[in-house]
Coordinates of C-alpha atoms in Angstrom, one line a residue:
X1 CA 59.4 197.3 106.0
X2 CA 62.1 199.5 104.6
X3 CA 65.4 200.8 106.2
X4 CA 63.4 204.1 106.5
X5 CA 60.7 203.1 108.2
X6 CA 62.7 200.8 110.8
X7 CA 63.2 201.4 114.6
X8 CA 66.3 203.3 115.8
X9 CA 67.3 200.9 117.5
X10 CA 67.2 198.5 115.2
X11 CA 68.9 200.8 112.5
X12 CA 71.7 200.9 114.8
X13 CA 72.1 197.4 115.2
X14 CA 72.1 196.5 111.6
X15 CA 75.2 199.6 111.3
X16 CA 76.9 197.7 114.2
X17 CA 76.7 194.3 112.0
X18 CA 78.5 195.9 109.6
X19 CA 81.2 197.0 111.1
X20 CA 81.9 194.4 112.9
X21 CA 82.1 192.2 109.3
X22 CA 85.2 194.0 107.6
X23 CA 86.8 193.6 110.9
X24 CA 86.0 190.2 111.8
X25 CA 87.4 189.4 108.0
X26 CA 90.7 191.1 108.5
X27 CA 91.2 189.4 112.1
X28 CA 90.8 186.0 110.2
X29 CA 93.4 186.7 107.5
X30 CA 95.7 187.9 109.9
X31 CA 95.2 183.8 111.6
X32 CA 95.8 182.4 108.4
X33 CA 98.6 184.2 107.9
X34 CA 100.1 183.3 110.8
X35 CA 99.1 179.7 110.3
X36 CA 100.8 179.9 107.0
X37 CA 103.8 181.4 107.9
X38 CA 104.8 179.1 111.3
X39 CA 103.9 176.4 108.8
X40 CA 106.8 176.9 106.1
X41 CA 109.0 178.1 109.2
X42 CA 108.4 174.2 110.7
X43 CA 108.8 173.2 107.1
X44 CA 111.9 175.0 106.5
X45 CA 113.2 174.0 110.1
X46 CA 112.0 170.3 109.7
X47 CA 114.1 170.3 106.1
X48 CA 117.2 172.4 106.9
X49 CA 117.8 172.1 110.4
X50 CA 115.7 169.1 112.1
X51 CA 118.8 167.3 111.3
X52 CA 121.0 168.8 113.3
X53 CA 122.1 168.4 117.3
X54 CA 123.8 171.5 118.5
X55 CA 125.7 172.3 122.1
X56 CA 127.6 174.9 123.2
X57 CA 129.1 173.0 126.2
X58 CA 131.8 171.9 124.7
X59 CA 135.6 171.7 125.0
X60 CA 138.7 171.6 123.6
X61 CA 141.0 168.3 125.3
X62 CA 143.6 166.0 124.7
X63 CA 145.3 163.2 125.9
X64 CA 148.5 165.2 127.4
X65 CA 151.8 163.3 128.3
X66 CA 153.3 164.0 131.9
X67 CA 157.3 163.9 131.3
X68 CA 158.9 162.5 134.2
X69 CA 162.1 161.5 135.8
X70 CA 163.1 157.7 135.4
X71 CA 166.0 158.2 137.1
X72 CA 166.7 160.4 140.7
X73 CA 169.4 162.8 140.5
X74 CA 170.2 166.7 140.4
X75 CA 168.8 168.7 137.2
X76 CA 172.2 170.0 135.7
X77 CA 170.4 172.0 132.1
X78 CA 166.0 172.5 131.7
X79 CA 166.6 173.4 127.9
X80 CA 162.5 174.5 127.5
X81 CA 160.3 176.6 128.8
X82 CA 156.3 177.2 129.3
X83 CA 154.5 177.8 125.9
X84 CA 157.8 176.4 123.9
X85 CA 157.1 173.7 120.5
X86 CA 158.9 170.5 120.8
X87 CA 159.3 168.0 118.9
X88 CA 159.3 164.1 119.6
X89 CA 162.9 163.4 120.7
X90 CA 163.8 166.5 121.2
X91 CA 165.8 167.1 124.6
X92 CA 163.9 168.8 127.9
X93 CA 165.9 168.4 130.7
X94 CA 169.3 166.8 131.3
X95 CA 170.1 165.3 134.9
X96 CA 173.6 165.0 136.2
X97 CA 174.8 162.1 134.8
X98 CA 178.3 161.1 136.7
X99 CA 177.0 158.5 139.3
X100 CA 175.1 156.8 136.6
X101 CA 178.6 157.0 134.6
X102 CA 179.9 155.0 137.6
X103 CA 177.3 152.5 138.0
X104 CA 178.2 151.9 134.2
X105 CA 181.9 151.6 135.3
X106 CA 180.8 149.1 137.8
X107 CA 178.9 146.7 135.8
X108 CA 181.1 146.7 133.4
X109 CA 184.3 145.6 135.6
X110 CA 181.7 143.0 137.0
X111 CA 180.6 141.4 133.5
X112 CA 184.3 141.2 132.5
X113 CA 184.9 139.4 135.6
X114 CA 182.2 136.9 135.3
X115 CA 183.6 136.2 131.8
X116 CA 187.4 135.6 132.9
X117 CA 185.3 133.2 135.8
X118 CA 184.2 131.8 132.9
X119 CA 187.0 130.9 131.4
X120 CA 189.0 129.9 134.2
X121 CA 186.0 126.8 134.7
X122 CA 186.4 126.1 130.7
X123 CA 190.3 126.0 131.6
X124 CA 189.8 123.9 134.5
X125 CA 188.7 120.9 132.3
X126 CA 191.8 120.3 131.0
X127 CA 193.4 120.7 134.2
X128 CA 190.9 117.9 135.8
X129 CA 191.3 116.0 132.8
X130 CA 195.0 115.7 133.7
X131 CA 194.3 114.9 136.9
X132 CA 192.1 112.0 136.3
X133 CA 195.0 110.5 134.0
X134 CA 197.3 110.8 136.7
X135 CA 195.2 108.9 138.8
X136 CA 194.6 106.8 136.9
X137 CA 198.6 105.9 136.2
X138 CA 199.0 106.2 139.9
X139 CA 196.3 103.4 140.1
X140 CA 198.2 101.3 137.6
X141 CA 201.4 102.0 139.8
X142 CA 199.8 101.0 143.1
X143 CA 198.0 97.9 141.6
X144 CA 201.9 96.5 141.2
X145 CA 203.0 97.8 144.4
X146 CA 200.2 95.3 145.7
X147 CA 201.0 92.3 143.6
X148 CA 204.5 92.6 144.7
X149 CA 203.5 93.1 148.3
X150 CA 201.1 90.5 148.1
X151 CA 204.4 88.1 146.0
X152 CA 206.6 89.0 149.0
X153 CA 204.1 88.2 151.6
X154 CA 203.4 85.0 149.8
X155 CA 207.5 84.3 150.1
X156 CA 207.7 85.0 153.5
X157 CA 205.0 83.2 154.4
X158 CA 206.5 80.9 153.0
X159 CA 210.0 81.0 154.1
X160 CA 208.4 81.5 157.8
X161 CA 206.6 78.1 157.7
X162 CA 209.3 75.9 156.3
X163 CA 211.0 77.4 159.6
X164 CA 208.5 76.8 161.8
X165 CA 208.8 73.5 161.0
X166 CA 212.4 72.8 160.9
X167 CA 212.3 75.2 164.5
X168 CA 210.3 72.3 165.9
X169 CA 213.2 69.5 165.7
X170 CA 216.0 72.3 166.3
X171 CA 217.1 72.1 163.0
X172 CA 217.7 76.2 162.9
X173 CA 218.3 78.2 165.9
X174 CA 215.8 80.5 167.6
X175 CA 217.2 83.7 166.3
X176 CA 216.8 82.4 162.5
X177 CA 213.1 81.5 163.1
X178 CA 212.4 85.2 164.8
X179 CA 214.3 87.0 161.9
X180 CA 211.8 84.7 159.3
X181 CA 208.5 85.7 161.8
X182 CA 210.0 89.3 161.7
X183 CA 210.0 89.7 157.4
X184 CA 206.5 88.0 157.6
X185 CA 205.3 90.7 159.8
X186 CA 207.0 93.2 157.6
X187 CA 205.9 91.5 154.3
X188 CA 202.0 91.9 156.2
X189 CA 202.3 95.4 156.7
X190 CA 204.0 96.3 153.3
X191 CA 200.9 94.2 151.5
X192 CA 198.6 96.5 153.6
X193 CA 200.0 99.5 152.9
X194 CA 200.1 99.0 148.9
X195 CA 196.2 97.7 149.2
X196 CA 195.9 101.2 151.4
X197 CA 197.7 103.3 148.4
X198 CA 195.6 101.5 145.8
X199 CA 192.7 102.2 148.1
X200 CA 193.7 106.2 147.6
X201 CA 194.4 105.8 144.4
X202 CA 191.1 105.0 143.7
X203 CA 189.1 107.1 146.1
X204 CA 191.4 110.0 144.4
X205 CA 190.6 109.7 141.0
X206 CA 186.5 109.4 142.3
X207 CA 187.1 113.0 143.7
X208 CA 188.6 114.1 140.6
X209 CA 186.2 112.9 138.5
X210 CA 183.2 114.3 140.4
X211 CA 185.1 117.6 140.0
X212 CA 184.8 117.4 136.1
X213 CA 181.3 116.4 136.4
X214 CA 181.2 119.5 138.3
X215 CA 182.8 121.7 136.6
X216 CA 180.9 120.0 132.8
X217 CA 177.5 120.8 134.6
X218 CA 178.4 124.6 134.5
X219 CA 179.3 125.1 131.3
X220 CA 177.7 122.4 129.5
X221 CA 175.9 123.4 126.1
X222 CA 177.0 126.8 126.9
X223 CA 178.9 129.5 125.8
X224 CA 181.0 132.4 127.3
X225 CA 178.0 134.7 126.4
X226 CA 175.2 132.4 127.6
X227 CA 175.9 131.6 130.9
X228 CA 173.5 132.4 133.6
X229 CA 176.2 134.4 135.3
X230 CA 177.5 136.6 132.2
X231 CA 174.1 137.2 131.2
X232 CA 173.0 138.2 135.0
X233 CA 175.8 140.7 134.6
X234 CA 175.1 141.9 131.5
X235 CA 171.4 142.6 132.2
X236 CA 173.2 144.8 135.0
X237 CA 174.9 146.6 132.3
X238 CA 172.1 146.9 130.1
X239 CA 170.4 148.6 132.8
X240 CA 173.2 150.8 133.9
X241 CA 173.3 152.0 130.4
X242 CA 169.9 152.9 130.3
X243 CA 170.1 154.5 133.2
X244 CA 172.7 156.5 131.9
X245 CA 170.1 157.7 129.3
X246 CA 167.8 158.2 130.9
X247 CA 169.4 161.3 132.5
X248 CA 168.7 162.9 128.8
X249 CA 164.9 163.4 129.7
X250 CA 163.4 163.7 126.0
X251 CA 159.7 164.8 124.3
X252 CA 157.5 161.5 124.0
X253 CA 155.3 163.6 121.5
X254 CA 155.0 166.9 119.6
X255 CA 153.5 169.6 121.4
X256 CA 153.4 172.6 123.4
X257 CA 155.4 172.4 127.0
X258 CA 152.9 173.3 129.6
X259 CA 153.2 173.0 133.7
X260 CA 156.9 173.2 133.5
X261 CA 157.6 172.5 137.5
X262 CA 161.6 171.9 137.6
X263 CA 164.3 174.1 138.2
X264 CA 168.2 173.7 137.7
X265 CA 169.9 172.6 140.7
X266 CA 167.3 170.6 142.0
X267 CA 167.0 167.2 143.4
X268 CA 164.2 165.0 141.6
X269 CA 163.4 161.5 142.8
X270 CA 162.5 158.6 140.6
X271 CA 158.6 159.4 139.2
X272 CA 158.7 163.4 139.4
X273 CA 156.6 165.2 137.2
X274 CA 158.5 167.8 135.1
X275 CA 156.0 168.9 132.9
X276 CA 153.6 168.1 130.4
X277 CA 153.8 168.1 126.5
X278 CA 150.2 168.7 125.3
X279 CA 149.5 167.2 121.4
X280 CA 148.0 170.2 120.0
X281 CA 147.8 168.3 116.5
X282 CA 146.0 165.3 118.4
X283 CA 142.9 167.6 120.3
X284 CA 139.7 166.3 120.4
X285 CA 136.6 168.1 121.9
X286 CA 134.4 166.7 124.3
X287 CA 130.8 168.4 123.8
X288 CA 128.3 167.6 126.4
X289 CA 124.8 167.2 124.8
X290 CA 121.8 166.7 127.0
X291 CA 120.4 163.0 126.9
X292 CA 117.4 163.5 125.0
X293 CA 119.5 165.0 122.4
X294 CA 121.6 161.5 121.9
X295 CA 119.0 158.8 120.5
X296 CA 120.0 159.7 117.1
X297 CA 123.4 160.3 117.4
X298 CA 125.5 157.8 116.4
X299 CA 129.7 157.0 116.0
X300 CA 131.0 158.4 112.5
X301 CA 128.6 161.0 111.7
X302 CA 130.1 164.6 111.0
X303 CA 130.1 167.3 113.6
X304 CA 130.7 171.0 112.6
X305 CA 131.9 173.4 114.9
X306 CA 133.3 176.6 116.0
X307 CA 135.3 178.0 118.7
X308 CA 135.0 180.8 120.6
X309 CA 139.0 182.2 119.8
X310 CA 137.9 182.1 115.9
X311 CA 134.5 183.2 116.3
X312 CA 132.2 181.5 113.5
X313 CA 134.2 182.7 110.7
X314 CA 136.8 179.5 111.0
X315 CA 134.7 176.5 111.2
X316 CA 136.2 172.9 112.2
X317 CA 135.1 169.5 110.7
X318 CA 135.3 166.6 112.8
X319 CA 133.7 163.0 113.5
X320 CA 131.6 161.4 116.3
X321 CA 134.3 158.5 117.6
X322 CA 131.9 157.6 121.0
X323 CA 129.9 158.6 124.1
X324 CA 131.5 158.2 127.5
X325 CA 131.0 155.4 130.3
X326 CA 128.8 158.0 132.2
X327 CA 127.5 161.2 132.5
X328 CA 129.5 163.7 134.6
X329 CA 127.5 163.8 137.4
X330 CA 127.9 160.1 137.7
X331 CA 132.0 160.6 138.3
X332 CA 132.0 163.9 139.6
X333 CA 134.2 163.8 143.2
X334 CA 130.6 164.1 145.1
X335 CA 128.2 161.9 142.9
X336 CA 124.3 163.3 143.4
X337 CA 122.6 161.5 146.0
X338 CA 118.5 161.3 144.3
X339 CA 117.2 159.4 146.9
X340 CA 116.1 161.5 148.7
X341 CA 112.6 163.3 149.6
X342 CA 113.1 166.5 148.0
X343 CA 114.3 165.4 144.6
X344 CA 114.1 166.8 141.2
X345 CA 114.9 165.6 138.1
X346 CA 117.8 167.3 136.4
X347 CA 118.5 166.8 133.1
X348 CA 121.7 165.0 132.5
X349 CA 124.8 165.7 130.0
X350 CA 127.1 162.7 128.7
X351 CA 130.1 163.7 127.2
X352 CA 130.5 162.6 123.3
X353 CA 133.9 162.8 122.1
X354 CA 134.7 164.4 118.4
X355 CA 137.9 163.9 116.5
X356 CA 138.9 166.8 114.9
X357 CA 141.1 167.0 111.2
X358 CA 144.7 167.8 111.8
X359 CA 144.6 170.1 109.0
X360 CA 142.5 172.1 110.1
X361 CA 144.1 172.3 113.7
X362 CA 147.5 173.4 111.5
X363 CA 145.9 176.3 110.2
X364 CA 143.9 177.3 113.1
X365 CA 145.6 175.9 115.9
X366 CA 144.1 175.2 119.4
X367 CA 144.4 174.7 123.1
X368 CA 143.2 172.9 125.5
X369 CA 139.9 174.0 127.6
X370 CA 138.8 176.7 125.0
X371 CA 135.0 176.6 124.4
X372 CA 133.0 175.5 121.2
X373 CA 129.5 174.6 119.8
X374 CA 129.0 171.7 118.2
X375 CA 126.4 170.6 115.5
X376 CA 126.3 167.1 114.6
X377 CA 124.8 166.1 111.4
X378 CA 122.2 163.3 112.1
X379 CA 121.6 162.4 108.4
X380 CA 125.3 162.1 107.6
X381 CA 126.6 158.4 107.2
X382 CA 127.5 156.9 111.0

């Protein structure tokens, strides 16, 4: 049966089919089309960019240095101000410095009086030298004062008992016999004494020896400059003197003054904080990626970024040095409490530290807290 001799309805049918062919053709090109193109875009992605981590919570830091007092006094010069370069050494604040010049004064006088102490004990050896030689000679003198005591005992004791017995038949008279008891007695008494002034002697030359051994034990194998109490007083000095210099409050670091919190004519105590020096050749930036961005990211591989002063015209190179102890929910002031009924699961941030060059930071210097974004490069060398 021809197209002619068909049913209407059927004619129209059949014109339906084929207008719903062309179109049915075109909708299926426009698919693979689109198949086509999201596959070189996930090609092109997966080649030129699947490398890469990227944040833009990230931040400018640095390890700052607080300036303060070591010494209490009143602030007599502050010779910086907010927003002013130093450079390490360089002077910040000056503190009145004439009771530390006293304190100086004072262990000073004290040290050159230990020393003179000093050698008044060396001097005192010879002195007790001296003295144990002249004890010793008195010994030597009192040893014959006792044998001649003890010979003019011996005589009268003699003298007295060939009397006695002559007393007994009245050859001598009764007066002769009490003058020979008499020197007796007398020769006793000068025998005692001598043995009493050898006895002195001797005791005298013990004390005088023990004062040597004294006076030896504190400076033995010592010098002037060695002695426990010269070196006691010149740690006194030392630290008088520092003191003393440590009214000149200097730069630890270079930097940029920042917080500058003292005034002249005021009264600071020993710890104040003056002010802090920030390092702006030593920044770092601290960009927090998400955790499941970190399972390739590894210490040493290069990070580019940008910052939000420069814009994406200046672009920083830096390195991965390491990942913090925690995330910063885990050491914020109130840490999350998750057990609890109601939770839901955040997604956490730990903070990964990148070093950045210190050339770069010369030519396009900057500060502390600014923003960046930071794209690490997981195929470079860790």
């Amino acid at each position: 049966m021809t197209e002619e001799h068909l049913p209407a309805s059927q004619k129209k049918e059949q014109q339906n089919i084929a207008s719903t062919n062309p179109k049915r053709k075109k909708w299926l090109s426009i698919v693979a089309v689109i198949f086509v193109i999201c596959a070189i875009i996930y090609m092109v992605w997966t080649v030129f960019f699947g490398h890469v981590e990227d944040t833009d919570n990230a931040y400018v830091g640095a390890d700052t240095a607080q300036v303060s007092s070591m010494v209490g006094g009143q602030v007599a010069h502050v010779s910086v101000e907010d927003t002013q370069s130093v450079k390490a050494g360089d002077t910040l604040v000056t503190i009145d410095d004439r009771d530390a010049k006293i304190a100086l004064a004072q262990a000073q006088a004290d040290l050159a009086k230990v020393k003179r102490q000093y050698t008044q004990t060396q001097a005192n050896n010879g002195s007790l030298s001296s003295q144990i030689q002249s004890t010793h000679d008195a010994i030597q003198s009192q040893k014959a004062q006792v044998e001649k005591a003890k010979a003019d005992l011996e005589r009268a004791m003699s003298d007295f008992k060939r009397r006695q017995s002559l007393s007994a038949s009245g050859a001598i008279s009764k007066e002769e016999y009490t003058t020979s008891q008499n020197a007796l007695n007398t020769a006793k008494a000068n025998y005692n004494v001598a043995q009493a002034g050898l006895s002195q002697a001797v005791s005298n030359q013990k004390v005088a020896q023990s004062n040597l051994d004294a006076n030896n034990a504190l400076i033995k194998g010592l010098d002037q400059e060695t002695t426990p109490d010269v070196l006691a007083a010149q740690a006194k000095v030392d630290q008088a003197q520092l003191n003393l210099e440590r009214t000149v409050i200097k730069a630890p670091v270079d930097g940029v003054v920042t917080n500058r919190n003292v005034q002249i004519g005021q009264t600071v105590a020993v710890g104040s904080s003056l002010m802090l020096v920030v390092p702006v050749n030593k920044l770092y930036v601290d960009a927090n990626f998400k955790e499941n961005q970190l399972a390739d990211v590894k210490p040493g591989q290069a990070v580019t970024l940008t910052s939000d002063l420069y814009g994406d015209d200046v672009v920083y190179h830096g390195k991965v040095v390491g990942f913090s102890g925690g995330t910063g929910a885990a050491f914020a002031l109130i840490p999350a409490q998750n057990a609890t009924g109601n939770w839901i699961k955040v997604v956490q941030r730990l903070p990964v530290r990148v070093a950045l060059d210190p050339k770069e930071l010369e030519k396009h210097p900057l500060r502390v807290g600014l923003s960046m974004t930071a794209k690490v490069d997981l195929k470079s060398k860790s």
